[in-house]
Tab-separated table of N, CA and C in Angstrom:
chain	number	residue	atom	x	y	z
A	1117	MET	N	126.061	112.437	85.030
A	1117	MET	CA	127.109	111.489	85.860
A	1117	MET	C	126.647	110.935	87.093
A	1118	LYS	N	127.135	109.681	87.105
A	1118	LYS	CA	126.692	108.905	87.832
A	1118	LYS	C	127.747	108.446	89.273
A	1119	PHE	N	127.598	108.761	90.532
A	1119	PHE	CA	128.132	108.479	91.418
A	1119	PHE	C	127.779	107.472	92.431
A	1120	ILE	N	128.591	106.386	93.396
A	1120	ILE	CA	128.420	106.149	94.365
A	1120	ILE	C	128.459	106.686	95.626
A	1121	ALA	N	127.626	107.226	96.248
A	1121	ALA	CA	127.351	107.635	97.756
A	1121	ALA	C	127.222	106.205	98.679
A	1122	HIS	N	128.638	106.839	99.394
A	1122	HIS	CA	128.867	105.456	100.903
A	1122	HIS	C	128.645	106.468	102.299
A	1123	ILE	N	127.273	106.161	102.429
A	1123	ILE	CA	127.255	106.752	103.615
A	1123	ILE	C	127.081	105.944	105.099
A	1124	ASP	N	127.647	106.468	106.044
A	1124	ASP	CA	127.770	105.733	107.841
A	1124	ASP	C	126.793	107.070	108.502
A	1125	ILE	N	126.074	106.481	109.222
A	1125	ILE	CA	124.804	106.671	109.723
A	1125	ILE	C	125.230	106.376	111.263
A	1126	MET	N	126.038	107.195	112.403
A	1126	MET	CA	126.278	106.280	113.815
A	1126	MET	C	125.675	107.443	114.433
A	1127	PRO	N	125.203	106.530	116.228
A	1127	PRO	CA	124.713	107.466	117.100
A	1127	PRO	C	125.520	108.399	117.358
A	1128	HIS	N	125.119	109.335	117.925
A	1128	HIS	CA	125.865	110.653	118.726
A	1128	HIS	C	126.927	109.986	119.643
A	1129	ASP	N	128.281	110.200	119.831
A	1129	ASP	CA	129.029	110.043	120.839
A	1129	ASP	C	128.481	109.814	122.026
A	1130	ALA	N	127.670	110.909	122.562
A	1130	ALA	CA	127.673	111.165	123.807
A	1130	ALA	C	126.451	110.491	124.151
A	1131	LEU	N	125.801	109.637	123.057
A	1131	LEU	CA	124.735	109.248	123.462
A	1131	LEU	C	124.771	107.458	124.055
A	1132	LEU	N	124.056	106.859	124.564
A	1132	LEU	CA	124.384	105.531	125.173
A	1132	LEU	C	123.670	104.742	123.765
A	1133	ASP	N	124.636	103.596	123.266
A	1133	ASP	CA	124.461	102.811	122.364
A	1133	ASP	C	124.028	101.313	122.664
A	1134	PRO	N	123.184	101.067	122.928
A	1134	PRO	CA	122.545	99.721	123.834
A	1134	PRO	C	122.973	98.621	123.044
A	1135	GLN	N	122.747	98.770	121.525
A	1135	GLN	CA	123.359	97.528	120.791
A	1135	GLN	C	124.670	97.417	120.900
A	1136	GLY	N	125.299	98.239	120.936
A	1136	GLY	CA	126.634	98.378	120.791
A	1136	GLY	C	127.455	97.623	122.189
A	1137	LYS	N	126.411	98.108	123.156
A	1137	LYS	CA	127.147	97.588	124.522
A	1137	LYS	C	126.415	96.014	124.305
A	1138	ALA	N	125.470	95.474	123.588
A	1138	ALA	CA	125.413	94.262	123.579
A	1138	ALA	C	126.754	93.432	122.832
A	1139	VAL	N	127.218	93.803	121.355
A	1139	VAL	CA	127.800	93.341	120.704
A	1139	VAL	C	128.972	93.474	121.788
A	1140	GLU	N	129.601	94.392	122.501
A	1140	GLU	CA	130.863	94.505	123.309
A	1140	GLU	C	130.673	92.809	124.398
A	1141	GLY	N	129.501	92.961	124.770
A	1141	GLY	CA	129.494	91.540	125.668
A	1141	GLY	C	129.374	90.389	124.826
A	1142	GLY	N	129.174	90.278	123.466
A	1142	GLY	CA	129.120	89.230	122.775
A	1142	GLY	C	130.799	88.979	122.531
A	1143	LEU	N	131.533	90.010	122.443
A	1143	LEU	CA	132.401	89.696	121.798
A	1143	LEU	C	133.480	88.927	123.327
A	1144	ALA	N	133.322	89.975	124.457
A	1144	ALA	CA	133.801	89.288	125.427
A	1144	ALA	C	133.947	88.114	125.947
A	1145	LYS	N	132.703	87.349	125.512
A	1145	LYS	CA	132.228	85.903	125.770
A	1145	LYS	C	132.671	85.039	124.288
A	1146	LEU	N	133.126	85.861	123.680
A	1146	LEU	CA	134.028	84.875	122.093
A	1146	LEU	C	135.470	85.031	122.544
A	1147	ASN	N	136.107	85.406	123.858
A	1147	ASN	CA	137.591	85.536	124.031
A	1147	ASN	C	138.015	87.007	123.165
A	1148	LEU	N	136.967	87.603	122.861
A	1148	LEU	CA	137.644	89.084	121.990
A	1148	LEU	C	137.564	90.389	122.616
A	1149	SER	N	137.766	90.222	124.079
A	1149	SER	CA	137.736	91.076	125.190
A	1149	SER	C	138.718	92.488	125.071
A	1150	THR	N	139.673	92.463	123.805
A	1150	THR	CA	140.132	93.524	123.227
A	1150	THR	C	139.892	94.523	122.186
A	1151	LEU	N	138.322	94.135	121.985
A	1151	LEU	CA	137.718	94.412	121.130
A	1151	LEU	C	136.540	95.698	122.076
A	1152	THR	N	136.937	96.903	121.978
A	1152	THR	CA	135.839	97.529	123.037
A	1152	THR	C	135.126	98.760	122.525
A	1153	GLN	N	134.402	99.589	123.159
A	1153	GLN	CA	134.124	100.938	122.659
A	1153	GLN	C	133.217	100.473	121.297
A	1154	VAL	N	132.314	99.283	121.447
A	1154	VAL	CA	131.585	99.612	120.293
A	1154	VAL	C	130.481	99.996	119.814
A	1155	ARG	N	130.187	100.663	118.889
A	1155	ARG	CA	129.298	101.851	118.431
A	1155	ARG	C	128.257	101.027	117.342
A	1156	VAL	N	127.176	100.812	117.080
A	1156	VAL	CA	126.675	100.133	115.873
A	1156	VAL	C	125.518	101.491	115.117
A	1157	GLY	N	125.744	101.385	113.947
A	1157	GLY	CA	125.453	102.152	113.209
A	1157	GLY	C	124.795	101.578	111.928
A	1158	LYS	N	124.120	102.483	110.962
A	1158	LYS	CA	123.986	102.222	109.500
A	1158	LYS	C	124.858	102.498	108.626
A	1159	HIS	N	124.950	101.652	107.432
A	1159	HIS	CA	125.661	102.085	106.412
A	1159	HIS	C	124.786	102.302	105.360
A	1160	ILE	N	124.797	102.534	104.379
A	1160	ILE	CA	123.870	102.850	103.208
A	1160	ILE	C	124.741	103.316	102.066
A	1161	ARG	N	124.566	102.479	100.482
A	1161	ARG	CA	124.910	102.680	99.784
A	1161	ARG	C	124.329	103.039	98.478
A	1162	LEU	N	124.026	104.238	97.535
A	1162	LEU	CA	123.136	104.471	96.968
A	1162	LEU	C	124.012	104.926	95.603
A	1163	GLN	N	123.441	104.758	94.367
A	1163	GLN	CA	123.557	105.345	93.118
A	1163	GLN	C	122.765	107.047	93.268
A	1164	VAL	N	123.869	107.919	92.482
A	1164	VAL	CA	123.348	109.371	92.525
A	1164	VAL	C	123.352	109.786	90.827
A	1165	GLU	N	122.578	110.189	90.203
A	1165	GLU	CA	122.637	110.928	89.253
A	1165	GLU	C	122.508	112.096	88.878
A	1166	ALA	N	123.669	112.577	88.984
A	1166	ALA	CA	123.822	114.968	89.103
A	1166	ALA	C	125.172	114.906	87.805
A	1167	ASP	N	124.808	116.456	87.860
A	1167	ASP	CA	125.525	116.640	86.808
A	1167	ASP	C	127.328	116.667	87.207
A	1168	ASN	N	127.197	117.083	88.803
A	1168	ASN	CA	128.471	117.320	89.146
A	1168	ASN	C	128.718	117.104	90.606
A	1169	SER	N	129.606	116.749	90.990
A	1169	SER	CA	129.861	115.956	92.253
A	1169	SER	C	129.131	116.661	93.422
A	1170	GLY	N	129.229	118.039	93.217
A	1170	GLY	CA	128.635	119.211	94.436
A	1170	GLY	C	127.061	119.164	94.043
A	1171	ASP	N	126.586	118.806	92.761
A	1171	ASP	CA	124.730	118.571	93.438
A	1171	ASP	C	124.959	117.422	93.732
A	1172	ALA	N	125.523	115.918	93.196
A	1172	ALA	CA	125.546	114.678	94.003
A	1172	ALA	C	125.237	114.902	95.443
A	1173	GLY	N	126.431	115.674	96.003
A	1173	GLY	CA	126.350	115.934	97.499
A	1173	GLY	C	125.253	116.370	98.115
A	1174	ALA	N	124.755	117.287	97.125
A	1174	ALA	CA	123.742	118.365	98.128
A	1174	ALA	C	122.480	117.410	97.900
A	1175	LEU	N	122.174	116.231	97.285
A	1175	LEU	CA	120.970	115.593	97.172
A	1175	LEU	C	121.426	114.516	98.283
A	1176	VAL	N	122.457	113.986	98.343
A	1176	VAL	CA	122.835	112.985	99.529
A	1176	VAL	C	122.373	113.582	100.813
A	1177	ASP	N	123.285	114.823	100.782
A	1177	ASP	CA	123.105	115.639	102.194
A	1177	ASP	C	121.144	115.469	102.518
A	1178	SER	N	120.591	116.032	101.415
A	1178	SER	CA	118.971	115.950	101.812
A	1178	SER	C	118.424	114.862	102.033
A	1179	ALA	N	119.064	114.187	101.322
A	1179	ALA	CA	118.602	112.207	101.567
A	1179	ALA	C	118.918	112.325	103.121
A	1180	CYS	N	119.598	112.556	103.555
A	1180	CYS	CA	120.423	112.186	105.198
A	1180	CYS	C	119.384	113.064	105.942
A	1181	ARG	N	119.081	113.994	105.397
A	1181	ARG	CA	118.869	115.016	106.692
A	1181	ARG	C	116.878	114.567	106.544
A	1182	HIS	N	116.566	114.441	105.670
A	1182	HIS	CA	114.896	114.396	105.627
A	1182	HIS	C	114.864	112.810	105.795
A	1183	LEU	N	115.247	111.754	105.452
A	1183	LEU	CA	115.156	110.473	105.420
A	1183	LEU	C	115.725	109.530	106.113
A	1184	LEU	N	117.110	109.388	105.984
A	1184	LEU	CA	117.982	108.596	106.329
A	1184	LEU	C	118.517	108.778	107.831
A	1185	ALA	N	118.795	109.894	108.331
A	1185	ALA	CA	119.582	110.005	109.705
A	1185	ALA	C	118.464	110.561	110.460
A	1186	ASN	N	118.136	110.523	111.567
A	1186	ASN	CA	117.422	110.949	112.510
A	1186	ASN	C	118.486	112.123	112.973
A	1187	THR	N	118.498	113.002	112.787
A	1187	THR	CA	119.805	114.356	113.356
A	1187	THR	C	119.842	114.274	114.480
A	1188	ILE	N	118.590	114.167	115.293
A	1188	ILE	CA	118.934	114.471	116.957
A	1188	ILE	C	119.849	113.415	117.646
A	1189	MET	N	119.261	112.037	117.036
A	1189	MET	CA	120.350	111.035	117.879
A	1189	MET	C	121.366	110.509	117.076
A	1190	GLU	N	121.628	110.803	115.544
A	1190	GLU	CA	122.732	111.068	115.012
A	1190	GLU	C	123.373	111.463	114.225
A	1191	ARG	N	124.567	111.136	113.834
A	1191	ARG	CA	125.137	111.843	112.849
A	1191	ARG	C	125.238	111.201	111.292
A	1192	PHE	N	125.558	112.113	110.044
A	1192	PHE	CA	126.188	111.149	109.097
A	1192	PHE	C	127.381	111.530	108.657
A	1193	GLN	N	128.098	110.711	107.687
A	1193	GLN	CA	128.925	111.791	107.098
A	1193	GLN	C	128.752	110.487	105.511
A	1194	TYR	N	129.313	111.180	104.761
A	1194	TYR	CA	129.516	110.279	103.543
A	1194	TYR	C	130.704	110.450	102.070
A	1195	ARG	N	131.087	109.707	101.223
A	1195	ARG	CA	131.720	110.074	100.394
A	1195	ARG	C	131.290	109.474	99.177
A	1196	LEU	N	131.896	110.420	98.165
A	1196	LEU	CA	131.347	109.942	96.842
A	1196	LEU	C	132.161	109.653	96.096
A	1197	GLU	N	131.845	108.362	95.107
A	1197	GLU	CA	132.961	107.698	94.266
A	1197	GLU	C	132.180	107.542	92.515
A	1198	GLU	N	133.054	108.479	91.681
A	1198	GLU	CA	132.623	108.479	90.392
A	1198	GLU	C	132.506	107.135	89.753
A	1199	LEU	N	131.436	106.930	89.253
A	1199	LEU	CA	131.328	105.565	87.949
A	1199	LEU	C	131.838	105.933	86.619
A	1200	VAL	N	132.650	105.047	86.614
A	1200	VAL	CA	133.186	105.712	85.241
A	1200	VAL	C	132.287	104.463	83.914
B	942	MET	N	149.292	98.766	120.860
B	942	MET	CA	148.973	99.789	120.212
B	942	MET	C	147.376	99.806	120.073
B	943	LYS	N	146.658	100.522	119.916
B	943	LYS	CA	145.407	100.815	119.467
B	943	LYS	C	145.164	101.484	118.123
B	944	PHE	N	143.759	100.963	117.773
B	944	PHE	CA	143.474	101.026	116.616
B	944	PHE	C	142.003	101.196	116.992
B	945	ILE	N	141.041	101.942	115.529
B	945	ILE	CA	139.522	102.153	115.629
B	945	ILE	C	139.349	101.360	114.121
B	946	ALA	N	138.546	100.068	114.357
B	946	ALA	CA	138.231	99.641	113.213
B	946	ALA	C	136.941	100.245	112.973
B	947	HIS	N	137.069	100.246	111.314
B	947	HIS	CA	135.657	100.994	110.808
B	947	HIS	C	135.200	99.597	110.074
B	948	ILE	N	134.135	98.882	110.211
B	948	ILE	CA	133.389	97.478	109.713
B	948	ILE	C	132.233	97.981	108.839
B	949	ASP	N	132.173	97.687	107.652
B	949	ASP	CA	130.966	97.969	106.817
B	949	ASP	C	130.150	96.523	106.438
B	950	ILE	N	129.093	96.311	107.094
B	950	ILE	CA	128.576	95.018	106.786
B	950	ILE	C	127.184	95.347	105.511
B	951	MET	N	127.166	94.517	104.480
B	951	MET	CA	126.382	94.955	103.686
B	951	MET	C	125.630	93.305	103.470
B	952	PRO	N	124.928	93.652	102.638
B	952	PRO	CA	123.672	92.245	102.163
B	952	PRO	C	124.235	92.067	100.482
B	953	HIS	N	124.619	90.809	100.552
B	953	HIS	CA	125.465	90.519	99.161
B	953	HIS	C	124.809	90.821	97.667
B	954	ASP	N	125.580	91.355	96.694
B	954	ASP	CA	124.639	91.923	95.860
B	954	ASP	C	123.552	91.260	95.456
B	955	ALA	N	124.088	90.032	94.834
B	955	ALA	CA	122.252	89.119	94.255
B	955	ALA	C	121.500	89.086	95.294
B	956	LEU	N	121.232	89.141	96.687
B	956	LEU	CA	120.236	89.200	96.989
B	956	LEU	C	119.070	90.743	97.073
B	957	LEU	N	118.201	90.049	97.233
B	957	LEU	CA	117.300	91.202	97.582
B	957	LEU	C	117.334	91.965	98.868
B	958	ASP	N	117.391	93.310	98.551
B	958	ASP	CA	117.316	94.004	99.811
B	958	ASP	C	116.173	94.515	99.852
B	959	PRO	N	115.278	94.373	100.794
B	959	PRO	CA	113.725	94.804	101.219
B	959	PRO	C	113.687	96.425	102.223
B	960	GLN	N	114.818	96.396	102.651
B	960	GLN	CA	114.678	97.575	103.343
B	960	GLN	C	115.272	98.634	102.696
B	961	GLY	N	116.202	98.736	101.398
B	961	GLY	CA	116.954	99.208	100.437
B	961	GLY	C	115.900	99.861	100.072
B	962	LYS	N	114.973	98.750	99.349
B	962	LYS	CA	113.784	99.263	98.163
B	962	LYS	C	113.098	100.050	99.032
B	963	ALA	N	112.661	99.919	100.153
B	963	ALA	CA	111.548	100.764	101.336
B	963	ALA	C	112.355	101.927	101.313
B	964	VAL	N	113.437	102.117	101.395
B	964	VAL	CA	113.667	103.510	101.547
B	964	VAL	C	114.233	104.376	99.957
B	965	GLU	N	114.417	103.716	98.616
B	965	GLU	CA	114.175	104.163	97.579
B	965	GLU	C	112.786	104.430	97.016
B	966	GLY	N	111.490	104.149	97.886
B	966	GLY	CA	110.199	103.834	97.481
B	966	GLY	C	109.878	105.796	98.258
B	967	GLY	N	110.504	105.358	99.608
B	967	GLY	CA	110.632	106.654	100.073
B	967	GLY	C	111.660	108.164	99.750
B	968	LEU	N	112.210	108.005	98.914
B	968	LEU	CA	113.759	109.146	98.378
B	968	LEU	C	112.564	109.530	97.093
B	969	ALA	N	111.937	108.876	96.624
B	969	ALA	CA	110.856	108.739	95.579
B	969	ALA	C	110.176	109.760	95.648
B	970	LYS	N	109.372	109.534	97.285
B	970	LYS	CA	108.419	110.479	97.134
B	970	LYS	C	108.465	111.837	97.824
B	971	LEU	N	109.914	111.762	98.430
B	971	LEU	CA	110.532	113.213	98.696
B	971	LEU	C	111.207	114.295	97.152
B	972	ASN	N	111.011	113.751	96.061
B	972	ASN	CA	111.697	114.201	94.811
B	972	ASN	C	112.740	113.998	94.393
B	973	LEU	N	113.383	112.607	95.311
B	973	LEU	CA	114.561	112.515	95.092
B	973	LEU	C	115.027	111.130	94.562
B	974	SER	N	113.955	111.210	93.311
B	974	SER	CA	114.287	109.829	92.590
B	974	SER	C	115.481	109.713	91.708
B	975	THR	N	116.565	110.731	91.616
B	975	THR	CA	117.575	110.432	91.123
B	975	THR	C	118.629	109.973	91.708
B	976	LEU	N	118.095	109.134	93.208
B	976	LEU	CA	119.102	108.633	94.235
B	976	LEU	C	118.072	107.190	93.982
B	977	THR	N	119.053	105.921	93.651
B	977	THR	CA	118.646	104.671	93.073
B	977	THR	C	119.172	103.686	94.002
B	978	GLN	N	119.202	102.391	93.518
B	978	GLN	CA	119.900	101.595	93.719
B	978	GLN	C	120.270	101.285	95.281
B	979	VAL	N	119.531	101.461	96.307
B	979	VAL	CA	120.068	101.746	97.482
B	979	VAL	C	119.937	100.377	98.370
B	980	ARG	N	121.055	100.329	98.998
B	980	ARG	CA	121.262	98.911	99.620
B	980	ARG	C	121.683	99.699	101.351
B	981	VAL	N	121.017	99.014	102.553
B	981	VAL	CA	121.724	99.189	103.684
B	981	VAL	C	121.828	98.226	104.471
B	982	GLY	N	122.746	98.756	105.195
B	982	GLY	CA	124.048	97.447	105.848
B	982	GLY	C	124.164	98.112	107.286
B	983	LYS	N	125.073	97.947	107.757
B	983	LYS	CA	125.503	98.170	108.990
B	983	LYS	C	126.555	98.654	109.072
B	984	HIS	N	127.236	99.625	109.877
B	984	HIS	CA	128.469	100.166	110.094
B	984	HIS	C	128.644	100.459	111.369
B	985	ILE	N	129.779	99.598	111.741
B	985	ILE	CA	130.562	99.388	113.206
B	985	ILE	C	131.994	99.763	113.588
B	986	ARG	N	131.896	100.668	114.334
B	986	ARG	CA	132.958	101.131	114.722
B	986	ARG	C	133.304	100.559	116.067
B	987	LEU	N	134.517	100.194	116.497
B	987	LEU	CA	135.245	99.501	117.333
B	987	LEU	C	136.686	99.992	117.700
B	988	GLN	N	137.144	100.015	118.911
B	988	GLN	CA	138.532	99.725	119.555
B	988	GLN	C	139.135	98.581	119.706
B	989	VAL	N	140.305	98.456	119.111
B	989	VAL	CA	140.931	96.949	118.849
B	989	VAL	C	142.476	97.358	119.663
B	990	GLU	N	143.045	96.557	120.768
B	990	GLU	CA	144.082	96.648	121.692
B	990	GLU	C	144.734	95.622	120.666
B	991	ALA	N	145.943	95.681	120.130
B	991	ALA	CA	146.665	95.029	119.248
B	991	ALA	C	148.050	95.014	119.835
B	992	ASP	N	148.973	93.974	119.366
B	992	ASP	CA	150.672	94.587	119.045
B	992	ASP	C	150.743	94.978	117.848
B	993	ASN	N	150.224	94.682	116.840
B	993	ASN	CA	150.710	95.374	115.163
B	993	ASN	C	148.986	95.497	114.355
B	994	SER	N	149.363	95.737	113.656
B	994	SER	CA	147.836	96.139	112.501
B	994	SER	C	147.448	94.726	112.032
B	995	GLY	N	148.509	93.815	111.890
B	995	GLY	CA	148.421	92.645	111.604
B	995	GLY	C	147.257	91.662	112.599
B	996	ASP	N	147.801	92.016	113.919
B	996	ASP	CA	147.108	91.253	114.495
B	996	ASP	C	145.532	91.798	114.497
B	997	ALA	N	145.439	92.947	115.073
B	997	ALA	CA	144.716	93.913	114.738
B	997	ALA	C	143.063	93.328	113.800
B	998	GLY	N	144.022	93.748	112.668
B	998	GLY	CA	143.167	92.747	111.443
B	998	GLY	C	142.320	91.695	111.644
B	999	ALA	N	143.357	90.676	112.471
B	999	ALA	CA	143.049	89.316	112.825
B	999	ALA	C	142.106	88.919	113.902
B	1000	LEU	N	142.053	89.777	114.358
B	1000	LEU	CA	141.056	90.255	115.433
B	1000	LEU	C	139.560	90.568	115.188
B	1001	VAL	N	140.167	91.664	114.388
B	1001	VAL	CA	138.425	92.323	113.633
B	1001	VAL	C	137.838	91.487	112.627
B	1002	ASP	N	138.896	90.344	111.733
B	1002	ASP	CA	138.230	89.656	110.756
B	1002	ASP	C	137.552	88.343	111.951
B	1003	SER	N	137.580	88.108	112.631
B	1003	SER	CA	137.296	86.875	113.600
B	1003	SER	C	135.829	87.736	114.126
B	1004	ALA	N	135.912	88.873	114.373
B	1004	ALA	CA	134.883	89.347	115.578
B	1004	ALA	C	133.577	89.101	114.406
B	1005	CYS	N	134.170	89.573	113.036
B	1005	CYS	CA	133.106	89.962	112.137
B	1005	CYS	C	132.531	88.551	111.703
B	1006	ARG	N	133.609	87.044	111.710
B	1006	ARG	CA	133.133	86.111	110.882
B	1006	ARG	C	132.416	85.139	112.175
B	1007	HIS	N	132.509	85.526	113.351
B	1007	HIS	CA	132.192	84.675	114.471
B	1007	HIS	C	130.808	85.303	115.267
B	1008	LEU	N	130.728	86.741	114.949
B	1008	LEU	CA	129.539	87.540	115.538
B	1008	LEU	C	128.917	88.783	114.696
B	1009	LEU	N	129.756	89.649	114.114
B	1009	LEU	CA	128.796	90.689	113.628
B	1009	LEU	C	128.427	90.645	112.524
B	1010	ALA	N	128.675	89.622	111.520
B	1010	ALA	CA	128.314	89.313	110.213
B	1010	ALA	C	128.004	88.151	109.813
B	1011	ASN	N	126.490	87.783	109.143
B	1011	ASN	CA	126.216	86.408	108.692
B	1011	ASN	C	127.001	86.240	107.274
B	1012	THR	N	127.689	85.717	107.113
B	1012	THR	CA	128.210	85.675	106.145
B	1012	THR	C	127.578	84.758	104.998
B	1013	ILE	N	126.638	84.296	105.431
B	1013	ILE	CA	125.806	83.717	104.199
B	1013	ILE	C	125.097	84.861	103.573
B	1014	MET	N	124.718	85.795	104.289
B	1014	MET	CA	123.806	86.983	103.987
B	1014	MET	C	124.738	88.113	103.340
B	1015	GLU	N	125.429	88.205	103.929
B	1015	GLU	CA	126.540	89.342	103.745
B	1015	GLU	C	127.942	89.346	103.752
B	1016	ARG	N	128.185	90.228	103.596
B	1016	ARG	CA	130.160	90.387	103.343
B	1016	ARG	C	130.507	91.487	103.914
B	1017	PHE	N	131.436	91.538	104.627
B	1017	PHE	CA	132.104	92.786	105.275
B	1017	PHE	C	133.383	93.199	104.771
B	1018	GLN	N	133.753	94.312	104.943
B	1018	GLN	CA	134.970	95.094	104.747
B	1018	GLN	C	135.415	95.864	105.722
B	1019	TYR	N	136.386	96.234	106.063
B	1019	TYR	CA	137.182	97.136	107.015
B	1019	TYR	C	138.181	97.752	106.805
B	1020	ARG	N	138.315	99.009	107.571
B	1020	ARG	CA	139.571	99.859	107.382
B	1020	ARG	C	140.294	99.938	108.965
B	1021	LEU	N	141.527	100.136	109.179
B	1021	LEU	CA	142.233	100.034	110.654
B	1021	LEU	C	142.810	101.235	110.595
B	1022	GLU	N	142.168	102.298	111.643
B	1022	GLU	CA	143.088	103.436	111.813
B	1022	GLU	C	144.154	103.556	113.074
B	1023	GLU	N	144.742	103.370	113.046
B	1023	GLU	CA	145.716	103.966	114.227
B	1023	GLU	C	145.404	104.950	115.237
B	1024	LEU	N	145.041	104.697	116.308
B	1024	LEU	CA	145.104	106.100	117.571
B	1024	LEU	C	146.379	106.315	117.922
B	1025	VAL	N	146.700	107.451	117.777
B	1025	VAL	CA	147.930	108.121	118.430
B	1025	VAL	C	147.979	108.844	119.937
């Protein structure tokens, strides 16, 4: 079975996000100051080949922990979509 | 009303994504070669203050077009979540 994994990797809420702060400043200069509390992270989409969604989830979890996310500074979440 | 906007900004499918290719190589070295077709983009979360979800969507759309996304190379999509 094939799945598409949509992964979001974001800085922990407790940490300062300088990139988000910079974007917030830019938005304010564009008269978009009603947009606040900007946090910038990564979005990763990939295809998984696995026997079932449980196995696919385990593979994606392993990839996030070992390569994609720095779990000291970032948290990740993902959703799987089955390819038909 | 306050909303949280979850924005995904991804490279167009027709374009090469060198960062995604590099991640794919890294995954293969971690014995995760069943994870393929990696695309890396940005995930942005921000808070919107607007009268209704239509106005909030228009603000987020404007922010994406004018600052957050390079619409020549990237496409964006977002979903709004009402803060209660």
